[in-house]
Coordinates of C-alpha atoms and ligand atoms in Angstrom, one line a residue:
X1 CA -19.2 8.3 -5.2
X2 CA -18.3 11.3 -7.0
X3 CA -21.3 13.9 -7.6
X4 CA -23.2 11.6 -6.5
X5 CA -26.3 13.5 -4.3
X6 CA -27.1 12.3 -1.1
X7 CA -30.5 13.6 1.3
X8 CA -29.2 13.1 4.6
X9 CA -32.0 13.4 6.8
X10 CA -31.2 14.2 10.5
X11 CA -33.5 13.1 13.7
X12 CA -33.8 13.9 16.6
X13 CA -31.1 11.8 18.8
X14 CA -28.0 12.6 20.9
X15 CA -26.1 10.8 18.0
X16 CA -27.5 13.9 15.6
X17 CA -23.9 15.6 16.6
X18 CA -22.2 12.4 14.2
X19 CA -24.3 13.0 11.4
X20 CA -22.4 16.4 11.5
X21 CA -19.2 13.9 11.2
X22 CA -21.2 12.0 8.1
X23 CA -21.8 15.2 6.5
X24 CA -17.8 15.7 5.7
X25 CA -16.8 12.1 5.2
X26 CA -19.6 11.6 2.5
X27 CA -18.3 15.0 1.1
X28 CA -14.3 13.4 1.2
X29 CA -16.0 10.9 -1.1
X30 CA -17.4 13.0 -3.7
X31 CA -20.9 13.3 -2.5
X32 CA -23.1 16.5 -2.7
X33 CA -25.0 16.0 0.5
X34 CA -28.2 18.0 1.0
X35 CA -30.0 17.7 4.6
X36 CA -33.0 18.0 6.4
X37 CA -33.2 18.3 10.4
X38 CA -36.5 17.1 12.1
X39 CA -38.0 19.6 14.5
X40 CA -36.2 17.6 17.4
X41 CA -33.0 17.3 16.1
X42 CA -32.8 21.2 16.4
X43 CA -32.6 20.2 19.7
X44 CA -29.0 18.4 19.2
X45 CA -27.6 20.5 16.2
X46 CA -28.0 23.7 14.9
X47 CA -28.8 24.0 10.7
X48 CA -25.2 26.4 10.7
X49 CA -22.9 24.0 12.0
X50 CA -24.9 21.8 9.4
X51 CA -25.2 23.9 6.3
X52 CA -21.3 25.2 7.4
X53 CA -20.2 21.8 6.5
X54 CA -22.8 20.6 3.8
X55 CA -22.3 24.2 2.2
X56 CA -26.0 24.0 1.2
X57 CA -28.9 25.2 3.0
X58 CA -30.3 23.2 5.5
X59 CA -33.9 22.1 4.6
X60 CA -36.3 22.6 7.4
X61 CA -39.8 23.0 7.4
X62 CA -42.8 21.5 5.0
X63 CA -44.6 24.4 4.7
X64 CA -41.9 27.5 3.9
X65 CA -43.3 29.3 0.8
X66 CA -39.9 30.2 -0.4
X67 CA -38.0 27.0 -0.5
X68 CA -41.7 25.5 -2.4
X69 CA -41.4 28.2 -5.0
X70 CA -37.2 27.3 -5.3
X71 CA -37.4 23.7 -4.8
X72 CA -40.8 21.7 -4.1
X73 CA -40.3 18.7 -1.2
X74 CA -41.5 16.1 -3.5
X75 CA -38.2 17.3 -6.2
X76 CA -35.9 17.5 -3.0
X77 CA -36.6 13.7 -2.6
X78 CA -36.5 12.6 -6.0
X79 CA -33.4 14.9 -7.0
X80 CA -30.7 12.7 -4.6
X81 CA -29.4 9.4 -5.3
X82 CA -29.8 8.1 -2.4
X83 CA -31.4 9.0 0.9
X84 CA -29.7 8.4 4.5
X85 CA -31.4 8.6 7.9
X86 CA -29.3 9.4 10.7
X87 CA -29.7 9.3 13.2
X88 CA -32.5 6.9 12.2
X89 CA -34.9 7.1 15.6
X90 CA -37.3 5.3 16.5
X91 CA -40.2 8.4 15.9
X92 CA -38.9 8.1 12.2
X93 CA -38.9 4.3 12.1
X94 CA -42.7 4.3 12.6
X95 CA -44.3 7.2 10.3
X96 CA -41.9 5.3 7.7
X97 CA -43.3 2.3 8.6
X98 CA -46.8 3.8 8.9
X99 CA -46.8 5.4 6.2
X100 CA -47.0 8.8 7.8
X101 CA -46.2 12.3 6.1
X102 CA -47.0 15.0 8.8
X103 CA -43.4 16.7 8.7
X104 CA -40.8 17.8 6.0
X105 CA -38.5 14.8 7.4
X106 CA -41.7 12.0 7.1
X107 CA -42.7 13.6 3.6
X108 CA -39.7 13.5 1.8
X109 CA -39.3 10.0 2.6
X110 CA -42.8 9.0 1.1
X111 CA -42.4 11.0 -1.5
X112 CA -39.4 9.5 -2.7
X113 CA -38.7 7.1 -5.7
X114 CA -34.9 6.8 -4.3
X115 CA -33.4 4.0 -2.4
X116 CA -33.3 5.0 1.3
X117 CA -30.7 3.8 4.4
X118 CA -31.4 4.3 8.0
X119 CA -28.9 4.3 10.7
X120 CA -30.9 3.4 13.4
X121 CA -29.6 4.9 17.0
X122 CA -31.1 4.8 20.1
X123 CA -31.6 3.3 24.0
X124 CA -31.3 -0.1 23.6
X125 CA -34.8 -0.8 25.7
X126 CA -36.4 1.8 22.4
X127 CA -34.5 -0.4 20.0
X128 CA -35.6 -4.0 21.6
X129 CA -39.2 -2.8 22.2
X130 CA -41.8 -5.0 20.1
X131 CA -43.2 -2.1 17.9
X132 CA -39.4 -0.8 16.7
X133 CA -39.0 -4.5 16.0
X134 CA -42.3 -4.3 14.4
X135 CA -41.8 -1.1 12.2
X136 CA -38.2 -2.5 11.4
X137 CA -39.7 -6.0 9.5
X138 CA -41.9 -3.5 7.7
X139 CA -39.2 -1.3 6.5
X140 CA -36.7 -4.0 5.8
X141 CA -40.3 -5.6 3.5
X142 CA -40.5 -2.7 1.9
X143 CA -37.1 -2.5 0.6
X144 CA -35.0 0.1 3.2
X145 CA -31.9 -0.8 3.9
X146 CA -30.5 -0.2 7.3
X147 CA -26.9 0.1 8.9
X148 CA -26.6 -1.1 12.4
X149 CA -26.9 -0.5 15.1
X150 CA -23.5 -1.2 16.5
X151 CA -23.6 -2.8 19.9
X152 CA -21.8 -0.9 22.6
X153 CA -22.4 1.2 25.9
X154 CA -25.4 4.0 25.3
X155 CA -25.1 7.7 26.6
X156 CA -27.7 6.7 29.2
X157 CA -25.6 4.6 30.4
X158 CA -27.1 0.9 29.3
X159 CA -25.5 -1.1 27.5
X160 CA -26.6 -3.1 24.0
X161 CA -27.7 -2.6 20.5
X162 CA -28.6 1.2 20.0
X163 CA -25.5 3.1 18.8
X164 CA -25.5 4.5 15.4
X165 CA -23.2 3.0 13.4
X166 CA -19.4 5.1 12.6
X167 CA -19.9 7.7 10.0
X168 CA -17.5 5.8 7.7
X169 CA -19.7 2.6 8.1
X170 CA -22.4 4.2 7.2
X171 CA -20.3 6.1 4.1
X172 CA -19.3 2.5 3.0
X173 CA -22.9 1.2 3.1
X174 CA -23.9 4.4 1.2
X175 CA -21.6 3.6 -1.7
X176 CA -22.0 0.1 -1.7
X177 CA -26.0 0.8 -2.8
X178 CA -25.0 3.6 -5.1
X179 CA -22.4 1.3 -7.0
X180 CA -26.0 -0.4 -8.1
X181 CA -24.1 -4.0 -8.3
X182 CA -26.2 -6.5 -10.1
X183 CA -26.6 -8.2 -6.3
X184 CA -28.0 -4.6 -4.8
X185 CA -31.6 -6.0 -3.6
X186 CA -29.7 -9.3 -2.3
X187 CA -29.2 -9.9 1.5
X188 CA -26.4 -12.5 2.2
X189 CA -25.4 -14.0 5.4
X190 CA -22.0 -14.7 5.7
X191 CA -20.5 -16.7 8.7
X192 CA -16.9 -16.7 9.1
X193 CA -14.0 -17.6 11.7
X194 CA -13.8 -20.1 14.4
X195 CA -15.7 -20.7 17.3
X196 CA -14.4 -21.0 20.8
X197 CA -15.9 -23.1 23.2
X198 CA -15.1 -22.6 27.0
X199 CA -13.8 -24.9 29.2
X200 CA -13.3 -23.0 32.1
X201 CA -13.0 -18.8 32.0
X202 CA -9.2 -18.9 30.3
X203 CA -9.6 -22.1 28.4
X204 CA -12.0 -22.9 24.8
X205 CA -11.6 -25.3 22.4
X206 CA -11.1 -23.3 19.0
X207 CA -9.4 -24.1 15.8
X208 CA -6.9 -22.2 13.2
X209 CA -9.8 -20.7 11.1
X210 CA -8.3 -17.1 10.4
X211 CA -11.8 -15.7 8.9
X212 CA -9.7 -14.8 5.8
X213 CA -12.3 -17.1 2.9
X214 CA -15.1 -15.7 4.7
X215 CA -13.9 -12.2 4.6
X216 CA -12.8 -12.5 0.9
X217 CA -16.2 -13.3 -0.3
X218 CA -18.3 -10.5 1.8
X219 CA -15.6 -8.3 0.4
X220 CA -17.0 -9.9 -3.2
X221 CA -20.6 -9.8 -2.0
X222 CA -20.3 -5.9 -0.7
X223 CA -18.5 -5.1 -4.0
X224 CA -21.5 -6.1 -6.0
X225 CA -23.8 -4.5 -4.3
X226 CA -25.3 -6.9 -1.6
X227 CA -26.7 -6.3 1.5
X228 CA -24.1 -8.4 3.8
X229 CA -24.7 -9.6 7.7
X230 CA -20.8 -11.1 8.6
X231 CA -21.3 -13.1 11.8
X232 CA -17.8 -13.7 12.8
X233 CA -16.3 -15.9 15.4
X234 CA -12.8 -14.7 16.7
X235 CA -10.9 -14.5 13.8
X236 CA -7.3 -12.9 13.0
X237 CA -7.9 -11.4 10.1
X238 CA -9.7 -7.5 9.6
X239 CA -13.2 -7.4 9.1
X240 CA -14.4 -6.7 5.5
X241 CA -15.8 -2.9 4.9
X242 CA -19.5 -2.0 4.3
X243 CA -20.6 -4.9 5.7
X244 CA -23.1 -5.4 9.2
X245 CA -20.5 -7.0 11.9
X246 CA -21.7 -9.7 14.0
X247 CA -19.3 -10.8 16.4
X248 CA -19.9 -13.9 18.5
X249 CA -17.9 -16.4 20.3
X250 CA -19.6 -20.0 20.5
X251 CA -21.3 -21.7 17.8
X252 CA -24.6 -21.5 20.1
X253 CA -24.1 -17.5 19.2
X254 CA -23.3 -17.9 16.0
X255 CA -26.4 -19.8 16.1
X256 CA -28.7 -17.3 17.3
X257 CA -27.1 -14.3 15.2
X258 CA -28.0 -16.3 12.1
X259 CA -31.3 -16.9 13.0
X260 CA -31.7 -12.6 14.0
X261 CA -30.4 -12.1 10.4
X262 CA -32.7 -13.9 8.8
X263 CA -34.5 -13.3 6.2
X264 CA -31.5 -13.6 3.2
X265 CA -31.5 -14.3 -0.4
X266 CA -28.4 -15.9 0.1
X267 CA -26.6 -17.8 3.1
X268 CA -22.8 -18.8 2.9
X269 CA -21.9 -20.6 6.0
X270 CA -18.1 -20.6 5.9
X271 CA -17.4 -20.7 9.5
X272 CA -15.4 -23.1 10.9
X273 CA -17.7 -24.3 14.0
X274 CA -16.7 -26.5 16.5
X275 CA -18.9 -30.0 15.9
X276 CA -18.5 -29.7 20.3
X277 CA -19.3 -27.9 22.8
X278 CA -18.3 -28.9 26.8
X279 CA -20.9 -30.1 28.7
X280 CA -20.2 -28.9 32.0
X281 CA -18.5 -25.9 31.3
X282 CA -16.4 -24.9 35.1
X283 CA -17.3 -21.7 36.3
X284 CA -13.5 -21.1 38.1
X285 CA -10.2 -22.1 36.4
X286 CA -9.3 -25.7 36.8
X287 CA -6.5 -26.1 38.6
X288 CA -3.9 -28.7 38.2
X289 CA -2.7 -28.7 42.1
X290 CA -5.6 -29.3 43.4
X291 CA -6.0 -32.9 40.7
X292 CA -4.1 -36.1 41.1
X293 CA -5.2 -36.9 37.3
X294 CA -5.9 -35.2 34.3
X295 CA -9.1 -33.7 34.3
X296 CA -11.7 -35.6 31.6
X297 CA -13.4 -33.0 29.1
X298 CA -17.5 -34.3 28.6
X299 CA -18.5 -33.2 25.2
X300 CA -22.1 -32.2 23.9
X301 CA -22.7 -31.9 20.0
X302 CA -23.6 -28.2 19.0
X303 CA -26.8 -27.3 16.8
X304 CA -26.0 -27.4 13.4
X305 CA -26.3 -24.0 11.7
X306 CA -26.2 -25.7 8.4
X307 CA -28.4 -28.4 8.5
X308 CA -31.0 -25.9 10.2
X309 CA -30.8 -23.4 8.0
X310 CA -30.8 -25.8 4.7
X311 CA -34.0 -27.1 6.6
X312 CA -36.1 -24.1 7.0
X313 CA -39.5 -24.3 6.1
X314 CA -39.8 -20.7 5.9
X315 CA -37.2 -18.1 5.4
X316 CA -35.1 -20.7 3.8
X317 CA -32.4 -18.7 1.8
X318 CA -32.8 -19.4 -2.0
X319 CA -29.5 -20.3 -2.1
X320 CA -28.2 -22.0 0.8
X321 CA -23.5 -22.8 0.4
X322 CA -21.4 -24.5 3.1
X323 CA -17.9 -25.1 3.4
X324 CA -16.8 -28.7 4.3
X325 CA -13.2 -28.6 5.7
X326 CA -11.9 -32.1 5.2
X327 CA -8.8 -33.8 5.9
X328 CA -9.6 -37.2 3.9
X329 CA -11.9 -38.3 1.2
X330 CA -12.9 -34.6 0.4
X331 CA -15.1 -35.3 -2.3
X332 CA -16.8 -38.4 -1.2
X333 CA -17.0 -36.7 2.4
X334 CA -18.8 -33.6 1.1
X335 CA -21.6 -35.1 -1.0
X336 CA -22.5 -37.0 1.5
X337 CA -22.4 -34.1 3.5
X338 CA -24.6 -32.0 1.3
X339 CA -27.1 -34.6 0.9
X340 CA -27.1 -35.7 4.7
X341 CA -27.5 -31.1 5.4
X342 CA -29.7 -30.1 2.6
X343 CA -27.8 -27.3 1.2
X344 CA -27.5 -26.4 -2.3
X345 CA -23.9 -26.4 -2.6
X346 CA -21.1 -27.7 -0.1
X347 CA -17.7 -26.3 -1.1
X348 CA -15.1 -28.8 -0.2
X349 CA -11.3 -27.7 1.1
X350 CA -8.6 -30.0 2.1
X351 CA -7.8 -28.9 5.5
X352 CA -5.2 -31.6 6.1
X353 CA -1.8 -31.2 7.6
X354 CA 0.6 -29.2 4.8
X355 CA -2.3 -28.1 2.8
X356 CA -1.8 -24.9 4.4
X357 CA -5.4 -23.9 3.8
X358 CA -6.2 -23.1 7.2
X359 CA -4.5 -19.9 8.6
X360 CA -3.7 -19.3 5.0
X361 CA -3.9 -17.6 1.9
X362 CA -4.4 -20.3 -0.5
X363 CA -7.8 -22.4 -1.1
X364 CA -8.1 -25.4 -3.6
X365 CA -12.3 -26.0 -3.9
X366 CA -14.3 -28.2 -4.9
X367 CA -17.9 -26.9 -5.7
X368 CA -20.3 -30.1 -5.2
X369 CA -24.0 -29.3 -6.4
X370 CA -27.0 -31.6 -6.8
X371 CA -26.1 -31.7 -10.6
X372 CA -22.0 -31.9 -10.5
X373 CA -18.7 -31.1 -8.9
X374 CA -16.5 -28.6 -10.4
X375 CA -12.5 -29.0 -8.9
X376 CA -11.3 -25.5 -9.1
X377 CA -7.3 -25.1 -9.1
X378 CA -5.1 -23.7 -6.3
X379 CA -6.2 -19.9 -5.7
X380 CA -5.7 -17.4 -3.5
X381 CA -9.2 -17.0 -1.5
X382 CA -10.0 -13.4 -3.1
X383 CA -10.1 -15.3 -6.5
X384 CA -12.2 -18.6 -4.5
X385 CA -14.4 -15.7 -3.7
X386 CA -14.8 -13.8 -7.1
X387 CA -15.7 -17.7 -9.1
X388 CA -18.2 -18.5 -5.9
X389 CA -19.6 -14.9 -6.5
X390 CA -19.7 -15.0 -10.2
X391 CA -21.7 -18.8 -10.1
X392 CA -23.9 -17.1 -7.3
X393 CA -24.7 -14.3 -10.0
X394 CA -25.5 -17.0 -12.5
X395 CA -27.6 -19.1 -10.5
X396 CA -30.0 -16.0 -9.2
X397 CA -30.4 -14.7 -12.8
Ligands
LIG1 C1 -32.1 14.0 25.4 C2 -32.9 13.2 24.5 C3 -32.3 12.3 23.7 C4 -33.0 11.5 22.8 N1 -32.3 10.5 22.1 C5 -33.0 9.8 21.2 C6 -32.3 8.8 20.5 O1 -31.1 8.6 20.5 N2 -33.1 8.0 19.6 C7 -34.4 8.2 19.5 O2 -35.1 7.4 18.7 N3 -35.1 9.1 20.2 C8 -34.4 9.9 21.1 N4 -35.1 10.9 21.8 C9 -36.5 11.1 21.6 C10 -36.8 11.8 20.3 O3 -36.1 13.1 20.3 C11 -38.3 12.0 20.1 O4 -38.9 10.7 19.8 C12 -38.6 12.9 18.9 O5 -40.0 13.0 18.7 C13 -38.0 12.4 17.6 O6 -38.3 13.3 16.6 P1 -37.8 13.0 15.1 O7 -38.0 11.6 14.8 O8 -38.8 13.9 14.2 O9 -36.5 13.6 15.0 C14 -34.4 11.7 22.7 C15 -35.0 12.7 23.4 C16 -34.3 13.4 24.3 C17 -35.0 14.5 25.1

């Protein structure tokens, strides 16, 4: 990011104090950051701790003669790169939204030609309520690109979605957008991991997924530019940077986090989700002592994200991939697949005992479309996800 400028405009929130934290982690990077601090977030900050860290002046008001006659508000917005929000709160979300321009703060982001990322942060009631949801569909419409908010407990006390994202989060989104990747308009939606199902409050039914395919290509996606949601069962490996974590446990969540993140260009369902859920799932631990036999586990078939999604009749992804993890007859087993869940493309892996695919580094695909099946050699699953992101490229061009 170096010498690239960033606006970072700062609202009025108790997480104002962490933009202060943004400020020097977007300058580590190379970024010039200029700023602006809403009437409110005076209230949290003061412009000297800010313009002490920016080194700039801090810009505050829309009508100040001087800083008009130096530099005008509508060459402040168009002179950065990129403009951040954050914290991004809930006021700001709806004169964006509304199209408002009745302060410096709301003005500057009119007025601008630039792209602009919010990091939305506040009380999780604010950040449910219908009209934040409302003004957020807008904004994410009109082409704003948001960072979180990270789940987590609130400084009030409650406990949910709310918390702006880390400053380095929100530094990795930032340079993701300014890289200007050919994929920088593109939302994916990337599932990854295992799921767990629970038996009883110690016990699940999981598998070996490690997460490590699904994290390769979000890592790809994120490189390029895209916008990328990673819902993520309980994998082993680290999530991928610059990305917006979901974390979930059963494939009913998993469910329901891909359905939140919708709409998406593009939707790679890589997870490993359990086909099973258990039926009656026991509220205490089962306990052997008290049994004379085994106990007998009742299964109930799980929704099927892919199928669903493939399905849509609106919001369906353009481009819809799945992974089929098969132990026998990959090929055969993954057309039929593809045709019997509608998706574009079904990549096939041999999961079977000493393939080593599971857990692993390795991958050996096949990429079965409507048109043909491409076997790709033995790779490790950074370069699976560089030739799946370099076909994606093709196919949305
Ligand atoms: C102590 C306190 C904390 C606040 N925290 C937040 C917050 O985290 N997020 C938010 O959207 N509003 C918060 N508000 C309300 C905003 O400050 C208020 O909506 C203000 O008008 C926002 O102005 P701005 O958007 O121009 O910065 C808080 C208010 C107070 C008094």
């Amino acid at each position: 990011m170096l010498g690239s400028r960033v606006l970072l405009i700062i609202g009025g929130g108790i997480a104002a104090y962490r933009a202060l934290e943004l400020i020097r982690r977007l300058r580590e990077r190379g970024c010039v950051v200029s700023t602006c601090l809403t009437r409110s977030g005076r209230e949290f900050v003061t412009p000297l701790s800010i313009s002490a860290l920016s080194e700039q002046k801090v810009h505050l008001d829309l009508f100040d003669l001087t800083e008009e006659s130096e530099m005008g508000h509508i060459e402040l917005s168009r002179s950065a790169d990129l403009i951040i929000v954050a914290p991004g709160t809930a006021d700001i979300m709806s004169k964006m939204a509304n199209g408002a321009a009745n302060d410096l703060a709301s003005t500057l982001l009119m007025a601008t030609d630039k792209q602009i990322l919010v990091a939305p942060a506040m009380n999780v009631r604010m950040w449910n309520h219908p009209s934040t949801r409302r003004n957020h569909d807008i904004l994410v419409s009109d082409g704003v690109k948001f960072i979180g908010p990270n789940e987590g407990k609130m400084a009030c006390g409650d406990y949910g979605p709310g918390r702006m994202s880390e400053p380095d989060e929100i530094a990795d989104k930032a340079e993701s957008i300014l890289r200007q990747g050919p994929l920088n308009s593109i939302h994916a939606i990337i599932t990854s991991g295992p799921t767990y199902e629970a038996i009883d409050p110690v016990r699940f039914i999981g598998n070996r997924s490690s997460g490590a395919q699904g994290s390769a290509i979000a890592s790809a996606l994120v490189r390029l530019g895209a916008d990328v949601t990673f819902i993520s069962g309980p994998g082993t490996v680290n999530y991928p940077d610059g990305v917006k974590v979901v974390t979930v446990e059963t494939a009913d969540e998993m469910f329901s986090a891909v359905n939140e993140a919708l709409p998406a260009e593009v939707a790679i369902f890589v997870a490993a989700v359990s086909d099973w859920k258990i039926e009656n799932v026991q509220r205490q631990k089962i306990k052997k002592s008290s049994r004379q036999t085994a106990p007998t586990l009742v299964l109930a078939e799980n929704k099927d994200i892919l199928s669903h999604v493939s399905n849509l009749k609106q919001n369906r992804p353009k481009l819809v991939i799945g992974f089929a993890a098969e132990s026998e007859n990959i090929l055969e087993n993954a057309r039929t697949k593809r045709l019997k869940k509608g998706c574009d493309w079904i990549a096939a892996n041999d999961v079977s005992v000493g393939s080593g695919v599971m857990g692993g580094n390795c991958n050996k695909v096949s990429l079965i479309s409507e048109m043909n099946t491409e076997n790709w050699p033995k790779m490790s699953k950074e370069n699976v996800a560089k030739r799946l992101i370099e076909k994606i490229l093709k196919h949305l061009n």
